[in-house]
N, C-alpha and C. Protein backbone atom coordinates (compact mmCIF):
# COMPACT_ATOMS: atom_id res chain seq x y z
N UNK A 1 109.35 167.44 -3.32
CA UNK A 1 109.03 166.99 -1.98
C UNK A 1 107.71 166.24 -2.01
N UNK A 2 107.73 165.06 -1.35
CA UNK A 2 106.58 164.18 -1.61
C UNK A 2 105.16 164.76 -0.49
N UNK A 3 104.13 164.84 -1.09
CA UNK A 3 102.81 165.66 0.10
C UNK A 3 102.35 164.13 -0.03
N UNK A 4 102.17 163.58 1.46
CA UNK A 4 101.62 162.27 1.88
C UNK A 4 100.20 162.88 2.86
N UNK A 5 99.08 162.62 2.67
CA UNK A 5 98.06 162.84 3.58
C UNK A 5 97.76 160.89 4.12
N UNK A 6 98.09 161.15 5.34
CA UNK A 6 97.63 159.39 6.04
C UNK A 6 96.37 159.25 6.63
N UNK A 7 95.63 158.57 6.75
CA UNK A 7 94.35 158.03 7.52
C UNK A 7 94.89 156.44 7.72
N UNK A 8 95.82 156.10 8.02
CA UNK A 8 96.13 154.75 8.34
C UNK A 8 96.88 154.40 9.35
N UNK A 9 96.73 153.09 9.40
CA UNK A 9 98.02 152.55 10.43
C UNK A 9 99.04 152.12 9.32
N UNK A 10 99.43 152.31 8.52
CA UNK A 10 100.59 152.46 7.36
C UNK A 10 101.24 154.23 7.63
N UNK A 11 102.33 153.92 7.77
CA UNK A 11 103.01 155.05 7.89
C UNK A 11 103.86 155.33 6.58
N UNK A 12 103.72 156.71 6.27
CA UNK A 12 104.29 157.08 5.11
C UNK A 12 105.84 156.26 4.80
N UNK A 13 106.52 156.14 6.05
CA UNK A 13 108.10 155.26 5.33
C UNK A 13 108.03 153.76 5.59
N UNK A 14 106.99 153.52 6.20
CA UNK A 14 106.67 151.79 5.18
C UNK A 14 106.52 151.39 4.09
N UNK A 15 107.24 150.47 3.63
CA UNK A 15 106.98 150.44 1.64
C UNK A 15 105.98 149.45 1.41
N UNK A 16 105.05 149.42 0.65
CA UNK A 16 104.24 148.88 0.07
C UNK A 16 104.13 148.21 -1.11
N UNK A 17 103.71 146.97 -1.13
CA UNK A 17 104.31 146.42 -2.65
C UNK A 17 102.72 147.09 -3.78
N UNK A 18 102.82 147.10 -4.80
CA UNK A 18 101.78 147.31 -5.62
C UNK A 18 101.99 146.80 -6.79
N UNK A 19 100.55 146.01 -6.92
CA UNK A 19 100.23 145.27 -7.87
C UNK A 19 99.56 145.83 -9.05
N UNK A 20 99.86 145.60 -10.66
CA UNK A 20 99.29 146.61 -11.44
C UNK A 20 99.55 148.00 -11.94
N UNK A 21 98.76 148.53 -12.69
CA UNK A 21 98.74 149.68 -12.97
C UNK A 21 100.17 150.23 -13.62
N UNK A 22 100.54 151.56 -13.75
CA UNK A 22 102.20 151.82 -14.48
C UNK A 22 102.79 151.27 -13.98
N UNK A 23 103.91 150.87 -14.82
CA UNK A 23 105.24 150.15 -14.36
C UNK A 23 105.74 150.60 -13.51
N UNK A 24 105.98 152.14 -13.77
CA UNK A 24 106.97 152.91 -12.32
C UNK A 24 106.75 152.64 -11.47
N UNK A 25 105.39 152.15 -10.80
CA UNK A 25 104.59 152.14 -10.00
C UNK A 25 104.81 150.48 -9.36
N UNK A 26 105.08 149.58 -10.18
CA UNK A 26 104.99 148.31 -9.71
C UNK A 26 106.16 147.71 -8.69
N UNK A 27 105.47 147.07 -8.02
CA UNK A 27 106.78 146.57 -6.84
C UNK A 27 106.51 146.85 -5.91
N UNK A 28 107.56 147.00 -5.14
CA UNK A 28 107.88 147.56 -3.68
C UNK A 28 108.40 148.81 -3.44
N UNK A 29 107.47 149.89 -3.47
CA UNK A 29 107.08 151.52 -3.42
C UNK A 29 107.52 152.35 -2.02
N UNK A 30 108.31 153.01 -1.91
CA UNK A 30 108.57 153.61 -0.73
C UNK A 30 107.09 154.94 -0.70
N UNK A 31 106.12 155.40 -0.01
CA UNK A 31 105.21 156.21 -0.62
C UNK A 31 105.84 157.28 -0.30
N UNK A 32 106.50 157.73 0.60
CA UNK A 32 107.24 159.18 0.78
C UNK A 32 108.04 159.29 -0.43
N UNK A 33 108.33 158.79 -1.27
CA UNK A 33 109.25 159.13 -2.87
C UNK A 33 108.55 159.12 -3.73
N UNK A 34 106.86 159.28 -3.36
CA UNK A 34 106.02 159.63 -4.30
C UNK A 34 106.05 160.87 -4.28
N UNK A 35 105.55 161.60 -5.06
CA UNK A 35 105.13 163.55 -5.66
C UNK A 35 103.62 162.99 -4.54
N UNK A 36 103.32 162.55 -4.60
CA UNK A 36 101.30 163.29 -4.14
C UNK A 36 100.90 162.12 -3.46
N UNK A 37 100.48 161.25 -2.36
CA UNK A 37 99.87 160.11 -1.84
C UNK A 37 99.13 160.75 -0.91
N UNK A 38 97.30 160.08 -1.20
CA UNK A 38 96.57 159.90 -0.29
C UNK A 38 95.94 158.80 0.31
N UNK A 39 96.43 158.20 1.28
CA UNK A 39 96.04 156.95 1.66
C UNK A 39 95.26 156.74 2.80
N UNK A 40 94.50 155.62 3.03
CA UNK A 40 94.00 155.45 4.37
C UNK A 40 93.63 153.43 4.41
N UNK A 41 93.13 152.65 5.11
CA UNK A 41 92.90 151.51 5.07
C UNK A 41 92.27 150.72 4.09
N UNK A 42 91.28 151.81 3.02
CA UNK A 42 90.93 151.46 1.74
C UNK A 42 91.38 151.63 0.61
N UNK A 43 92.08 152.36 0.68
CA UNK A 43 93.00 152.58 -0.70
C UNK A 43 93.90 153.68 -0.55
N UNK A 44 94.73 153.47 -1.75
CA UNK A 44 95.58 154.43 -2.09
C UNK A 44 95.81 154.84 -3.27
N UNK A 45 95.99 156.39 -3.05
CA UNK A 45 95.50 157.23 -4.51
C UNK A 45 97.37 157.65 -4.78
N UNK A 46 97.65 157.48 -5.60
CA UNK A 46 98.85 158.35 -5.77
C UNK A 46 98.88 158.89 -7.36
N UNK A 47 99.20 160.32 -7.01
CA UNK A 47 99.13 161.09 -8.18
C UNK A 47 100.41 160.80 -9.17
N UNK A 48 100.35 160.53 -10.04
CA UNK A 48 100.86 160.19 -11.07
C UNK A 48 100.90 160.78 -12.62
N UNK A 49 101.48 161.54 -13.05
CA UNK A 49 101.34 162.06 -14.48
C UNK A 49 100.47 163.18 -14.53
N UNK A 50 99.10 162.96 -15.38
CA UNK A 50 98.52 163.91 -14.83
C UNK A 50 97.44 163.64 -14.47
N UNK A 51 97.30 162.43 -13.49
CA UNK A 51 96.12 161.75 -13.17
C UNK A 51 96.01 161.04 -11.51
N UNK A 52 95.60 160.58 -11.40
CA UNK A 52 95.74 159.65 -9.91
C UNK A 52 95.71 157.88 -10.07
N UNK A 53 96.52 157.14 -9.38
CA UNK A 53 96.75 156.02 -9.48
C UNK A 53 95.59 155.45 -8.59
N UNK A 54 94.92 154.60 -8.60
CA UNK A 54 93.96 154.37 -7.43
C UNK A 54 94.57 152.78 -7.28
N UNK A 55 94.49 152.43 -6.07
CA UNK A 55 94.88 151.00 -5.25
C UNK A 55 94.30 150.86 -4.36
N UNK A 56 93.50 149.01 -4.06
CA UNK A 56 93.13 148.69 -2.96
C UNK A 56 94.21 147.91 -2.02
N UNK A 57 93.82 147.57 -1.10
CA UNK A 57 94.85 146.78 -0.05
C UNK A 57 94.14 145.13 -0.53
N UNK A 58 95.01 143.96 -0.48
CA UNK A 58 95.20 142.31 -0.90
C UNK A 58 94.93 141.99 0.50
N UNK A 59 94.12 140.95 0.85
CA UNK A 59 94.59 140.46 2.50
C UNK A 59 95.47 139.47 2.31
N UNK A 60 96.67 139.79 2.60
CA UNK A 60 97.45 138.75 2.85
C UNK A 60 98.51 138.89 3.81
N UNK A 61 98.95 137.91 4.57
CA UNK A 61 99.38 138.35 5.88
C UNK A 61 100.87 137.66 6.07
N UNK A 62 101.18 136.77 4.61
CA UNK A 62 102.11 136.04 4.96
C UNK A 62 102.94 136.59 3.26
N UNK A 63 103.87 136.70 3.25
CA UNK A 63 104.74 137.51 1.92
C UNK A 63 105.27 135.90 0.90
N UNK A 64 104.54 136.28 -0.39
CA UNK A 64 104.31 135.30 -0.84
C UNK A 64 105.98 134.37 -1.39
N UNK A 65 105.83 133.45 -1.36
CA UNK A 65 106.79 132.92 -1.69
C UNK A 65 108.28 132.76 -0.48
N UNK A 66 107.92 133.04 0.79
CA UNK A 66 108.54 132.92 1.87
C UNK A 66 108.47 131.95 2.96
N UNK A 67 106.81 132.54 3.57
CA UNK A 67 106.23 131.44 4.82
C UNK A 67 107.05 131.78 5.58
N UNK A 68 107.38 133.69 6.07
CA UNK A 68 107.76 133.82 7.29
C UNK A 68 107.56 134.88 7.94
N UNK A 69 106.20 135.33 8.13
CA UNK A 69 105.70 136.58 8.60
C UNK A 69 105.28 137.26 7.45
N UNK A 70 104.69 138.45 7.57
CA UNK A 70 104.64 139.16 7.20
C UNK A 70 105.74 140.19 6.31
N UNK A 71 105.09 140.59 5.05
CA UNK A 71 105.75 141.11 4.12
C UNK A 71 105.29 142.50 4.31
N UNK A 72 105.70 143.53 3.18
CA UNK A 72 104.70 144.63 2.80
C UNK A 72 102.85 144.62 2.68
N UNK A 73 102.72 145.65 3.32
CA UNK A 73 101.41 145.86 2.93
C UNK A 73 101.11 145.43 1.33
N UNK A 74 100.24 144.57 0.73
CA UNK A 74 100.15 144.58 -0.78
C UNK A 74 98.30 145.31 -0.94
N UNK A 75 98.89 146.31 -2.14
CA UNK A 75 97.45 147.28 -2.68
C UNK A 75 97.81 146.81 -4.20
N UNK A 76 96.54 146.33 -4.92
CA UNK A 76 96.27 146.22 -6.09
C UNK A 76 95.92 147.20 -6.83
N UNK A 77 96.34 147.78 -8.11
CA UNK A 77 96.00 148.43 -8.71
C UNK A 77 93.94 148.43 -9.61
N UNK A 78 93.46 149.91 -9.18
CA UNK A 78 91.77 149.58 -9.71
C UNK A 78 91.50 150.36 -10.69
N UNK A 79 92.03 151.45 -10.88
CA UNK A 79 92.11 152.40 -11.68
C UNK A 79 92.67 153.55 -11.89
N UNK A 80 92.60 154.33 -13.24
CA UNK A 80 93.17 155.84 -13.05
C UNK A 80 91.90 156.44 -12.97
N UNK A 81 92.26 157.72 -12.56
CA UNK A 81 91.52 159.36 -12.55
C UNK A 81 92.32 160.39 -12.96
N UNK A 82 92.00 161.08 -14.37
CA UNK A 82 92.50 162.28 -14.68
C UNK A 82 92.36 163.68 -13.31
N UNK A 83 93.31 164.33 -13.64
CA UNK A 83 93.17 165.58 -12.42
C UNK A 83 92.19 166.78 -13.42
N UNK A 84 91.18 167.07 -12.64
CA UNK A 84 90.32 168.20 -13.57
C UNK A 84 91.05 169.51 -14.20
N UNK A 85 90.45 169.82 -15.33
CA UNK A 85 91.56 171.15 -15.65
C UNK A 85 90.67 172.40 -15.12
């Protein structure tokens, strides 16, 4: 069962594209079919393996390669964080 904590106007069953970081991870991400997401307007952490995925948000407002509104939210991948033992 996926544990989503939100601080955003992104709601957990909006998908998000993400740029970077593991493959599993790349694309267009439903975050409720993640195991662990903590998100809010600056980033998003999603736990991954045995570490945390960290992502910022892209400003972009128009979904590339379209020119017709708005796409997914896009978060770039910034780094990992191991989980402490």
């Amino acid at each position: 069962m996926a544990h989503v904590i939100a601080i955003s106007a992104v709601t957990a069953k909006d998908p998000v594209r993400l740029e970077g970081g593991p493959v599993d991870l790349s694309g267009t991400v439903n975050l409720a079919d993640c195991h662990e997401v903590i998100y809010s307007d600056e980033k998003i952490k999603i736990r991954y393996g045995n570490g945390y995925e960290h992502y910022t948000p892209l400003d972009t407002t128009v979904e590339a390669g379209t020119g017709i509104g708005p796409g997914p939210m896009t978060f770039r991948w910034v780094g990992r964080t191991k989980i402490a033992e």
